[in-house]
Tab-separated table of C-alpha atoms in Angstrom:
chain	number	residue	atom	x	y	z
A	1	UNK	CA	22.070	-13.371	-21.627
A	2	UNK	CA	21.721	-11.288	-24.805
A	3	UNK	CA	23.880	-8.151	-24.896
A	4	UNK	CA	21.061	-5.664	-25.067
A	5	UNK	CA	19.346	-7.363	-22.140
A	6	UNK	CA	22.536	-7.310	-20.047
A	7	UNK	CA	23.386	-3.694	-21.050
A	8	UNK	CA	19.854	-2.578	-20.033
A	9	UNK	CA	20.355	-4.093	-16.613
A	10	UNK	CA	23.874	-2.621	-16.216
A	11	UNK	CA	22.815	0.896	-17.339
A	12	UNK	CA	19.764	0.843	-15.020
A	13	UNK	CA	21.692	-0.585	-12.108
A	14	UNK	CA	24.230	2.262	-12.259
A	15	UNK	CA	21.609	5.006	-12.164
A	16	UNK	CA	19.694	3.186	-9.314
A	17	UNK	CA	22.889	2.823	-7.265
A	18	UNK	CA	23.849	6.522	-7.681
A	19	UNK	CA	20.313	7.728	-6.886
A	20	UNK	CA	19.823	5.507	-3.833
A	21	UNK	CA	23.289	6.445	-2.374
A	22	UNK	CA	22.515	10.076	-2.725
A	23	UNK	CA	18.962	9.719	-1.479
A	24	UNK	CA	20.137	7.885	1.729
A	25	UNK	CA	22.900	10.483	2.269
A	26	UNK	CA	20.865	13.637	1.664
A	27	UNK	CA	17.735	12.605	3.590
A	28	UNK	CA	19.619	10.622	6.225
A	29	UNK	CA	17.457	7.557	5.696
A	30	UNK	CA	17.877	4.700	8.127
A	31	UNK	CA	18.177	2.103	5.326
A	32	UNK	CA	20.798	0.573	3.191
A	33	UNK	CA	20.522	0.716	-0.631
A	34	UNK	CA	19.398	-2.898	-0.702
A	35	UNK	CA	16.560	-2.107	1.712
A	36	UNK	CA	15.012	0.436	-0.705
A	37	UNK	CA	12.826	-1.359	-3.227
A	38	UNK	CA	12.786	0.567	-6.472
A	39	UNK	CA	8.969	0.715	-6.562
A	40	UNK	CA	8.726	2.196	-3.099
A	41	UNK	CA	6.561	5.301	-2.986
A	42	UNK	CA	8.776	8.326	-2.266
A	43	UNK	CA	6.000	10.666	-1.144
A	44	UNK	CA	2.964	9.930	1.079
A	45	UNK	CA	2.984	6.240	1.892
A	46	UNK	CA	6.227	4.264	1.584
A	47	UNK	CA	9.157	6.439	2.667
A	48	UNK	CA	6.574	9.092	3.663
A	49	UNK	CA	8.659	11.992	2.578
A	50	UNK	CA	7.217	15.572	2.714
A	51	UNK	CA	7.313	18.547	0.338
A	52	UNK	CA	10.639	19.709	1.668
A	53	UNK	CA	12.120	16.251	1.057
A	54	UNK	CA	10.642	16.399	-2.440
A	55	UNK	CA	12.619	19.525	-3.120
A	56	UNK	CA	15.743	17.852	-1.868
A	57	UNK	CA	15.049	14.863	-4.140
A	58	UNK	CA	14.725	17.221	-7.148
A	59	UNK	CA	18.013	18.907	-6.259
A	60	UNK	CA	19.562	15.457	-5.803
A	61	UNK	CA	18.420	14.313	-9.237
A	62	UNK	CA	19.473	17.504	-10.943
A	63	UNK	CA	22.955	17.600	-9.431
A	64	UNK	CA	23.683	13.830	-9.713
A	65	UNK	CA	22.538	13.450	-13.285
A	66	UNK	CA	22.768	16.972	-14.692
A	67	UNK	CA	19.161	16.984	-15.861
A	68	UNK	CA	16.179	19.158	-15.118
A	69	UNK	CA	12.963	18.044	-13.440
A	70	UNK	CA	9.985	19.940	-14.942
A	71	UNK	CA	8.089	22.115	-12.395
A	72	UNK	CA	4.922	20.448	-10.974
A	73	UNK	CA	5.736	17.081	-12.584
A	74	UNK	CA	5.101	14.957	-9.532
A	75	UNK	CA	4.604	11.841	-11.611
A	76	UNK	CA	8.374	11.552	-11.977
A	77	UNK	CA	8.802	11.518	-8.203
A	78	UNK	CA	6.422	8.741	-7.477
A	79	UNK	CA	9.037	5.992	-6.980
A	80	UNK	CA	12.723	5.371	-7.405
A	81	UNK	CA	11.922	3.547	-10.622
A	82	UNK	CA	9.944	6.442	-12.042
A	83	UNK	CA	12.881	8.745	-11.248
A	84	UNK	CA	15.272	6.319	-12.905
A	85	UNK	CA	13.010	6.095	-15.977
A	86	UNK	CA	13.162	9.848	-16.341
A	87	UNK	CA	16.926	10.012	-15.923
A	88	UNK	CA	17.453	7.263	-18.561
A	89	UNK	CA	15.075	8.905	-20.949
A	90	UNK	CA	16.855	12.255	-20.576
A	91	UNK	CA	20.291	10.608	-20.995
A	92	UNK	CA	19.154	8.799	-24.198
A	93	UNK	CA	18.096	12.074	-25.850
A	94	UNK	CA	20.546	13.552	-28.335
A	95	UNK	CA	22.922	15.732	-26.333
A	96	UNK	CA	21.603	14.235	-23.107
A	97	UNK	CA	23.672	14.302	-19.951
A	98	UNK	CA	25.996	11.410	-19.340
B	25	UNK	CA	-17.748	-17.587	10.191
B	26	UNK	CA	-17.700	-13.947	11.243
B	27	UNK	CA	-20.078	-11.626	9.418
B	28	UNK	CA	-20.174	-7.878	9.196
B	29	UNK	CA	-22.679	-5.740	11.136
B	30	UNK	CA	-23.666	-4.349	7.727
B	31	UNK	CA	-24.340	-7.631	5.979
B	32	UNK	CA	-28.157	-6.958	5.746
B	33	UNK	CA	-27.603	-3.614	4.036
B	34	UNK	CA	-24.962	-5.124	1.719
B	35	UNK	CA	-27.180	-8.144	0.892
B	36	UNK	CA	-30.087	-5.855	0.102
B	37	UNK	CA	-27.883	-3.998	-2.290
B	38	UNK	CA	-27.053	-7.157	-4.211
B	39	UNK	CA	-23.594	-7.898	-2.800
B	40	UNK	CA	-22.036	-11.313	-3.362
B	41	UNK	CA	-20.038	-12.595	-0.416
B	42	UNK	CA	-17.150	-15.024	0.171
B	43	UNK	CA	-14.857	-16.079	2.973
B	44	UNK	CA	-11.480	-14.578	3.810
B	45	UNK	CA	-9.615	-16.270	6.713
B	46	UNK	CA	-12.770	-16.954	8.716
B	47	UNK	CA	-14.590	-13.654	7.943
B	48	UNK	CA	-17.277	-13.129	5.378
B	49	UNK	CA	-16.489	-10.245	2.993
B	50	UNK	CA	-18.552	-8.500	0.327
B	51	UNK	CA	-16.597	-9.368	-2.793
B	52	UNK	CA	-18.608	-7.558	-5.456
B	53	UNK	CA	-21.608	-5.294	-5.359
B	54	UNK	CA	-21.954	-3.205	-8.559
B	55	UNK	CA	-19.462	-5.285	-10.627
B	56	UNK	CA	-15.760	-5.111	-10.770
B	57	UNK	CA	-15.428	-2.682	-13.710
B	58	UNK	CA	-18.093	-0.323	-12.396
B	59	UNK	CA	-16.578	-0.328	-8.924
B	60	UNK	CA	-13.134	0.345	-10.332
B	61	UNK	CA	-14.422	3.223	-12.368
B	62	UNK	CA	-16.310	4.654	-9.405
B	63	UNK	CA	-13.132	4.921	-7.333
B	64	UNK	CA	-10.926	6.324	-10.172
B	65	UNK	CA	-13.577	8.886	-11.310
B	66	UNK	CA	-15.883	9.433	-8.403
B	67	UNK	CA	-16.142	7.582	-5.064
B	68	UNK	CA	-16.733	4.041	-3.776
B	69	UNK	CA	-18.053	2.957	-0.412
B	70	UNK	CA	-16.646	-0.343	0.838
B	71	UNK	CA	-17.241	-2.427	3.990
B	72	UNK	CA	-13.904	-3.298	5.630
B	73	UNK	CA	-15.435	-4.501	8.777
B	74	UNK	CA	-13.746	-7.927	8.305
B	75	UNK	CA	-10.491	-6.291	9.567
B	76	UNK	CA	-9.586	-6.848	13.193
B	77	UNK	CA	-10.126	-3.661	15.112
B	78	UNK	CA	-8.767	-2.851	18.520
B	79	UNK	CA	-8.104	0.065	20.889
B	80	UNK	CA	-5.809	0.362	23.807
B	81	UNK	CA	-5.125	3.086	26.389
B	82	UNK	CA	-2.181	5.138	25.270
B	83	UNK	CA	0.401	4.310	27.978
B	84	UNK	CA	-0.035	0.555	28.245
B	85	UNK	CA	-0.969	0.132	24.594
B	86	UNK	CA	2.085	1.709	23.192
B	87	UNK	CA	4.559	-0.781	24.660
B	88	UNK	CA	2.332	-3.722	23.794
B	89	UNK	CA	1.987	-2.741	20.122
B	90	UNK	CA	5.601	-1.757	19.813
B	91	UNK	CA	6.745	-5.217	20.975
B	92	UNK	CA	4.356	-6.778	18.475
B	93	UNK	CA	4.711	-4.753	15.330
B	94	UNK	CA	7.638	-4.110	12.969
B	95	UNK	CA	7.182	-0.289	12.913
B	96	UNK	CA	8.141	2.078	15.671
B	97	UNK	CA	4.901	2.787	17.644
B	98	UNK	CA	6.356	5.304	20.176
B	99	UNK	CA	7.433	7.510	17.247
B	100	UNK	CA	3.877	7.973	16.037
B	101	UNK	CA	2.932	11.580	16.738
B	102	UNK	CA	-0.406	12.559	18.156
B	103	UNK	CA	-3.122	12.374	15.483
B	104	UNK	CA	-0.938	10.397	13.028
B	105	UNK	CA	-1.134	6.848	11.686
B	106	UNK	CA	1.607	4.326	11.049
B	107	UNK	CA	1.391	1.675	8.317
B	108	UNK	CA	3.324	-1.450	9.314
B	109	UNK	CA	2.907	-5.170	9.634
B	110	UNK	CA	2.576	-8.034	12.149
B	111	UNK	CA	4.886	-11.015	11.543
B	112	UNK	CA	5.076	-14.519	13.038
B	113	UNK	CA	8.121	-15.900	14.824
B	114	UNK	CA	9.669	-16.780	11.478
B	115	UNK	CA	9.437	-13.174	10.316
B	116	UNK	CA	6.667	-13.924	7.736
B	117	UNK	CA	3.613	-11.723	7.296
B	118	UNK	CA	0.523	-12.341	9.390
B	119	UNK	CA	-1.197	-8.961	9.183
B	120	UNK	CA	-1.091	-5.629	7.409
B	121	UNK	CA	-1.671	-2.980	10.069
B	122	UNK	CA	-2.508	0.601	10.706
B	123	UNK	CA	-1.733	1.996	14.145
B	124	UNK	CA	-3.159	5.409	15.038
B	125	UNK	CA	-2.101	7.563	17.936
B	126	UNK	CA	-5.421	9.040	18.973
B	127	UNK	CA	-4.350	11.084	21.937
B	128	UNK	CA	-5.592	8.957	25.006
B	129	UNK	CA	-5.663	5.729	23.003
B	130	UNK	CA	-4.051	3.768	20.204
B	131	UNK	CA	-6.323	2.404	17.468
B	132	UNK	CA	-5.070	-0.748	15.847
B	133	UNK	CA	-6.517	-2.081	12.605
B	134	UNK	CA	-5.188	-5.449	11.227
B	135	UNK	CA	-5.931	-7.089	7.944
B	136	UNK	CA	-4.870	-10.563	8.831
B	137	UNK	CA	-4.207	-13.761	6.884
B	138	UNK	CA	-4.586	-16.134	9.794
B	139	UNK	CA	-7.781	-17.403	11.439
B	140	UNK	CA	-9.392	-15.126	14.105
B	141	UNK	CA	-8.609	-17.622	16.886
B	142	UNK	CA	-4.908	-17.680	16.019
B	143	UNK	CA	-4.629	-13.843	15.943
B	144	UNK	CA	-6.486	-13.542	19.276
B	145	UNK	CA	-4.337	-16.251	20.896
B	146	UNK	CA	-1.240	-14.388	19.569
B	147	UNK	CA	-2.467	-11.091	21.098
B	148	UNK	CA	-3.275	-12.752	24.401
B	149	UNK	CA	0.093	-14.457	24.608
B	150	UNK	CA	1.804	-11.098	23.934
B	151	UNK	CA	0.090	-9.503	26.947
B	152	UNK	CA	-3.141	-8.022	25.461
B	153	UNK	CA	-5.099	-8.240	28.730
B	154	UNK	CA	-2.363	-6.495	30.734
B	155	UNK	CA	-2.160	-3.759	28.022
B	156	UNK	CA	-5.888	-3.133	28.237
B	157	UNK	CA	-6.426	-4.116	24.593
B	158	UNK	CA	-10.112	-3.881	23.744
B	159	UNK	CA	-11.385	-5.839	20.752
B	160	UNK	CA	-13.721	-3.783	18.682
B	161	UNK	CA	-14.047	-6.253	15.838
B	162	UNK	CA	-17.596	-7.312	16.600
B	163	UNK	CA	-18.856	-4.085	18.119
B	164	UNK	CA	-17.741	-1.717	15.388
B	165	UNK	CA	-18.050	-1.453	11.634
B	166	UNK	CA	-15.161	-0.200	9.462
B	167	UNK	CA	-16.216	1.641	6.283
B	168	UNK	CA	-13.876	2.865	3.511
B	169	UNK	CA	-14.648	5.788	1.253
B	170	UNK	CA	-12.151	5.974	-1.649
B	171	UNK	CA	-11.984	7.874	-4.805
B	172	UNK	CA	-11.250	11.040	-6.674
B	173	UNK	CA	-14.238	12.638	-4.934
B	174	UNK	CA	-13.928	10.786	-1.651
B	175	UNK	CA	-12.987	14.010	0.091
B	176	UNK	CA	-16.287	15.596	-1.044
B	177	UNK	CA	-18.272	12.678	0.437
B	178	UNK	CA	-16.723	12.883	3.886
B	179	UNK	CA	-16.954	16.662	3.758
B	180	UNK	CA	-20.692	16.420	3.285
B	181	UNK	CA	-21.035	14.083	6.335
B	182	UNK	CA	-18.446	15.544	8.723
B	183	UNK	CA	-17.764	19.110	7.599
B	184	UNK	CA	-15.017	20.988	5.874
B	185	UNK	CA	-12.556	20.310	8.710
B	186	UNK	CA	-11.788	16.831	7.171
B	187	UNK	CA	-10.068	18.590	4.253
B	188	UNK	CA	-7.298	19.721	6.572
B	189	UNK	CA	-6.346	16.167	7.566
B	190	UNK	CA	-3.030	15.050	6.161
B	191	UNK	CA	-2.483	11.535	4.710
B	192	UNK	CA	-2.108	8.978	7.480
B	193	UNK	CA	-3.834	10.929	10.232
B	194	UNK	CA	-6.742	10.330	12.573
B	195	UNK	CA	-9.500	12.518	13.989
B	196	UNK	CA	-12.758	11.835	15.875
B	197	UNK	CA	-16.060	13.238	14.580
B	198	UNK	CA	-19.515	12.904	16.071
B	199	UNK	CA	-22.228	11.180	14.054
B	200	UNK	CA	-25.730	11.042	15.600
B	201	UNK	CA	-24.123	11.534	18.963
B	202	UNK	CA	-21.617	8.719	18.717
B	203	UNK	CA	-17.863	9.130	18.144
B	204	UNK	CA	-16.635	8.031	14.764
B	205	UNK	CA	-12.895	7.601	14.331
B	206	UNK	CA	-11.856	8.792	10.924
B	207	UNK	CA	-8.505	7.749	9.501
B	208	UNK	CA	-7.297	9.363	6.301
B	209	UNK	CA	-5.727	6.335	4.767
B	210	UNK	CA	-6.287	4.248	1.699
B	211	UNK	CA	-4.669	1.899	-0.723
B	212	UNK	CA	-6.120	2.875	-4.094
B	213	UNK	CA	-3.929	5.905	-4.943
B	214	UNK	CA	-7.068	8.061	-4.763
B	215	UNK	CA	-8.267	9.914	-1.696
B	216	UNK	CA	-9.168	7.430	1.070
B	217	UNK	CA	-10.893	7.562	4.442
B	218	UNK	CA	-11.528	4.764	6.865
B	219	UNK	CA	-14.396	5.263	9.300
B	220	UNK	CA	-14.553	3.226	12.524
B	221	UNK	CA	-18.165	3.432	13.748
B	222	UNK	CA	-19.831	1.844	16.741
B	223	UNK	CA	-22.696	-0.603	16.111
B	224	UNK	CA	-25.334	1.918	17.313
B	225	UNK	CA	-24.724	4.269	14.406
B	226	UNK	CA	-22.993	2.050	11.787
B	227	UNK	CA	-26.118	1.311	9.690
B	228	UNK	CA	-27.142	5.050	9.636
B	229	UNK	CA	-23.605	6.076	8.725
B	230	UNK	CA	-23.538	3.467	5.998
B	231	UNK	CA	-26.757	4.846	4.509
B	232	UNK	CA	-25.649	8.456	4.802
B	233	UNK	CA	-22.262	7.701	3.048
B	234	UNK	CA	-24.062	5.573	0.437
B	235	UNK	CA	-26.381	8.417	-0.445
B	236	UNK	CA	-23.421	10.845	-0.664
B	237	UNK	CA	-21.454	8.435	-2.869
B	238	UNK	CA	-24.351	7.864	-5.227
B	239	UNK	CA	-24.993	11.552	-5.488
B	240	UNK	CA	-21.546	11.849	-7.031
B	241	UNK	CA	-22.011	9.001	-9.476
B	242	UNK	CA	-20.138	6.541	-7.278
B	243	UNK	CA	-21.259	3.140	-5.998
B	244	UNK	CA	-20.924	0.469	-3.347
B	245	UNK	CA	-17.771	-1.638	-3.852
B	246	UNK	CA	-16.469	-5.025	-2.910
B	247	UNK	CA	-13.014	-6.100	-1.977
B	248	UNK	CA	-12.233	-7.584	-5.421
B	249	UNK	CA	-12.125	-4.114	-6.964
B	250	UNK	CA	-9.802	-3.067	-4.208
B	251	UNK	CA	-7.347	-5.855	-5.096
B	252	UNK	CA	-7.131	-4.352	-8.616
B	253	UNK	CA	-6.768	-0.787	-7.364
B	254	UNK	CA	-4.064	-1.762	-4.876
B	255	UNK	CA	-1.943	-3.532	-7.481
B	256	UNK	CA	-2.307	-0.766	-10.014
B	257	UNK	CA	-1.285	1.803	-7.371
B	258	UNK	CA	1.487	-0.530	-6.082
B	259	UNK	CA	0.192	-0.650	-2.605
B	260	UNK	CA	1.050	-3.854	-0.766
B	261	UNK	CA	-1.799	-6.364	-0.666
B	262	UNK	CA	-1.510	-9.014	1.983
B	263	UNK	CA	-4.455	-10.851	0.443
B	264	UNK	CA	-2.592	-11.237	-2.882
B	265	UNK	CA	1.222	-11.189	-3.127
B	266	UNK	CA	1.476	-11.006	0.648
B	267	UNK	CA	-0.352	-14.302	1.137
B	268	UNK	CA	1.682	-15.937	-1.573
B	269	UNK	CA	5.203	-14.704	-0.735
B	270	UNK	CA	4.941	-13.678	2.948
B	271	UNK	CA	8.556	-12.614	3.242
B	272	UNK	CA	8.444	-8.863	3.831
B	273	UNK	CA	11.991	-8.474	2.457
B	274	UNK	CA	11.181	-10.134	-0.843
B	275	UNK	CA	8.022	-8.031	-0.984
B	276	UNK	CA	10.049	-4.829	-0.553
B	277	UNK	CA	8.383	-3.852	2.722
B	278	UNK	CA	11.544	-2.828	4.515
B	279	UNK	CA	10.029	0.679	4.766
B	280	UNK	CA	7.481	-0.638	7.258
B	281	UNK	CA	10.248	-1.853	9.575
B	282	UNK	CA	12.205	0.058	12.132
B	283	UNK	CA	15.450	-1.798	11.648
B	284	UNK	CA	16.934	-0.289	14.817
B	285	UNK	CA	14.266	-1.702	17.025
B	286	UNK	CA	15.527	-4.240	19.490
B	287	UNK	CA	12.324	-6.149	19.837
B	288	UNK	CA	9.334	-7.043	17.658
B	289	UNK	CA	7.687	-10.194	16.678
B	290	UNK	CA	9.798	-11.964	13.969
B	291	UNK	CA	12.673	-9.502	14.382
B	292	UNK	CA	15.507	-12.141	14.650
B	293	UNK	CA	14.377	-14.063	11.604
B	294	UNK	CA	13.983	-10.912	9.527
B	295	UNK	CA	17.394	-9.621	10.472
B	296	UNK	CA	18.996	-12.992	9.847
B	297	UNK	CA	17.554	-13.029	6.299
B	298	UNK	CA	18.574	-9.461	5.748
B	299	UNK	CA	22.145	-10.179	6.775
B	300	UNK	CA	22.298	-13.048	4.366
B	301	UNK	CA	21.410	-10.748	1.522
B	302	UNK	CA	18.370	-10.492	-0.692
B	303	UNK	CA	18.190	-13.223	-3.295
B	304	UNK	CA	14.613	-12.683	-4.701
B	305	UNK	CA	12.626	-9.615	-5.297
B	306	UNK	CA	9.154	-8.520	-6.436
B	307	UNK	CA	8.800	-6.602	-9.708
B	308	UNK	CA	5.943	-5.233	-11.766
B	309	UNK	CA	5.001	-6.817	-15.061
B	310	UNK	CA	2.759	-5.860	-17.951
B	311	UNK	CA	1.314	-7.942	-20.796
B	312	UNK	CA	0.539	-6.726	-24.305
B	313	UNK	CA	-3.135	-5.706	-24.663
B	314	UNK	CA	-5.166	-8.858	-25.374
B	315	UNK	CA	-2.871	-11.188	-23.555
B	316	UNK	CA	-5.011	-12.497	-20.683
B	317	UNK	CA	-2.541	-15.283	-19.678
B	318	UNK	CA	-0.694	-13.009	-17.219
B	319	UNK	CA	-2.252	-14.610	-14.075
B	320	UNK	CA	-1.090	-15.585	-10.634
B	321	UNK	CA	0.886	-18.787	-10.650
B	322	UNK	CA	2.181	-18.397	-14.230
B	323	UNK	CA	5.901	-18.912	-14.709
B	324	UNK	CA	8.190	-16.409	-16.382
B	325	UNK	CA	10.947	-17.563	-18.665
B	326	UNK	CA	14.257	-16.032	-19.826
B	327	UNK	CA	16.737	-17.649	-22.240
B	328	UNK	CA	14.646	-20.800	-22.229
B	329	UNK	CA	14.673	-21.238	-18.463
B	330	UNK	CA	12.056	-20.447	-15.845
B	331	UNK	CA	13.263	-17.509	-13.747
B	332	UNK	CA	10.166	-16.073	-12.018
B	333	UNK	CA	6.581	-16.634	-10.960
B	334	UNK	CA	3.541	-14.313	-10.948
B	335	UNK	CA	2.244	-13.704	-7.409
B	336	UNK	CA	-0.551	-11.161	-8.003
B	337	UNK	CA	-2.372	-9.959	-11.127
B	338	UNK	CA	-5.125	-7.606	-12.207
B	339	UNK	CA	-6.705	-6.041	-15.249
B	340	UNK	CA	-5.911	-2.341	-15.513
B	341	UNK	CA	-8.980	-0.610	-16.879
B	342	UNK	CA	-7.004	2.592	-17.334
B	343	UNK	CA	-4.249	0.971	-19.327
B	344	UNK	CA	-6.399	-1.749	-20.845
B	345	UNK	CA	-3.858	-4.430	-20.203
B	346	UNK	CA	-3.088	-7.046	-17.589
B	347	UNK	CA	-0.599	-6.021	-14.847
B	348	UNK	CA	1.079	-8.335	-12.361
B	349	UNK	CA	3.688	-8.685	-9.701
B	350	UNK	CA	6.290	-11.441	-10.089
B	351	UNK	CA	9.167	-12.674	-7.980
B	352	UNK	CA	12.557	-12.748	-9.731
B	353	UNK	CA	16.143	-13.384	-8.758
B	354	UNK	CA	17.563	-9.948	-7.773
B	355	UNK	CA	20.006	-9.983	-10.718
B	356	UNK	CA	17.024	-9.901	-13.099
B	357	UNK	CA	14.703	-7.704	-11.048
B	358	UNK	CA	14.868	-4.592	-13.131
B	359	UNK	CA	12.272	-2.607	-14.949
B	360	UNK	CA	12.423	-2.381	-18.747
B	361	UNK	CA	13.250	-6.030	-19.601
B	362	UNK	CA	11.423	-8.534	-21.822
B	363	UNK	CA	10.590	-12.007	-20.690
B	364	UNK	CA	8.429	-14.947	-21.936
B	365	UNK	CA	5.216	-15.924	-20.252
B	366	UNK	CA	4.310	-19.509	-19.417
B	367	UNK	CA	6.928	-21.174	-21.630
B	368	UNK	CA	10.298	-20.513	-23.319
B	369	UNK	CA	8.445	-19.556	-26.511
B	370	UNK	CA	5.449	-17.887	-24.797
B	371	UNK	CA	4.196	-14.379	-25.384
B	372	UNK	CA	6.418	-11.486	-24.325
B	373	UNK	CA	5.792	-9.704	-21.036
B	374	UNK	CA	7.770	-6.753	-19.822
B	375	UNK	CA	8.936	-5.673	-16.389
B	376	UNK	CA	7.687	-2.191	-15.621
B	377	UNK	CA	8.246	0.659	-13.235
B	378	UNK	CA	5.432	0.918	-10.661
B	379	UNK	CA	3.065	2.575	-10.151
B	380	UNK	CA	2.233	2.671	-13.908
B	381	UNK	CA	-0.667	5.206	-13.656
B	382	UNK	CA	-1.016	8.757	-12.504
B	383	UNK	CA	-4.118	8.971	-10.313
B	384	UNK	CA	-6.342	12.066	-10.674
B	385	UNK	CA	-6.327	12.581	-6.924
B	386	UNK	CA	-2.595	13.626	-6.996
B	387	UNK	CA	-3.661	16.662	-9.113
B	388	UNK	CA	-6.020	17.931	-6.367
B	389	UNK	CA	-4.758	20.079	-3.436
B	390	UNK	CA	-7.260	19.741	-0.614
B	391	UNK	CA	-5.677	22.527	1.376
B	392	UNK	CA	-6.516	24.917	-1.451
B	393	UNK	CA	-10.222	23.972	-1.490
């Protein structure tokens, strides 16, 4: 595999693993990390989390990855993948969190 | 072939019909693009009467449904709806299901991919008669109102009380003296309401909803537009990727399963596959604008080798590009990667994070109306 292809996978896999582990722990979800598909809807259908859970997810992201989630930006919280996209985007910015 | 109670109304409106697993469905009415736009910008009225529809008394029905379905039926609170699935003994999908705890009864809606006779035989073998399961499939119509303004349509018919219903809930409203069971549920990413109406009032309810939808610049819809809307919103579609893949684990439907349940149809097979580890996984794909070759059945290549297959596709009118779902080995099933479509040197397609759009309905707070 080309290096950039493989490094994209590795970078993304690390963020996914961290986020899933924290999500399961903080919300006491009855699933393993492998059970959670990255496109699963976090709010409403899918995991069916409520507004309190959404707040916990925001805190989880902010503490795990040292980044801020803009107020009212629910688009970021639509799925694990959309969260991971935001984290990677923030980390790629100059001076972004590691 | 089973036909809808509302076929005369749909035929008069110009609907084209086709068969789905022994039932006749209205595939298109106003045209795919117009129907899609109606749901995203206004409201669409769709006949979902082809679903299997049942009710069962609460006490006996709960155990029966719990033994059948992957989700946990006793945990459904009064007035709430569970989205789960029915599997066969091999743990492969047979039906996409809603189960509603409607106080004295459970309402069970099943979008099946098996012939009517097979599903009925399955239910009988599982103890449907002893559970008091009543088949409403032929005696009731099921209408779906979906869209950015769907809430306004149902408010006009049933009153402002409907605005207080949370997602995945059920309530009963009178219409011309008959009880209509209203489920707030949908698979388009926009507001969605399913209305289960007895035959005596179904045509009148259809006409009332149709008038309310048209008043808001919406239209009658067929199921083809819903296939597009479901994929774009990344709702599971048993008629598309579900039919082609059938393994709920590969499809990422673990959230529909209560993994602690000791008994449900297909449980042992699902748990055995889960214990063996996931080897394939479904991922979103997008083509460059103008590339129309991203279609179901197409193969996906990486480093000169076939690595995946497209299992569902649609044209996204919002994004103006083709979207798809494809099954990949888990080690390649990540968003943000480039692959080749159809051949080692084929056009580039990229894996994407789903859902790729932000529906307007998510910006509306009904409890503040």
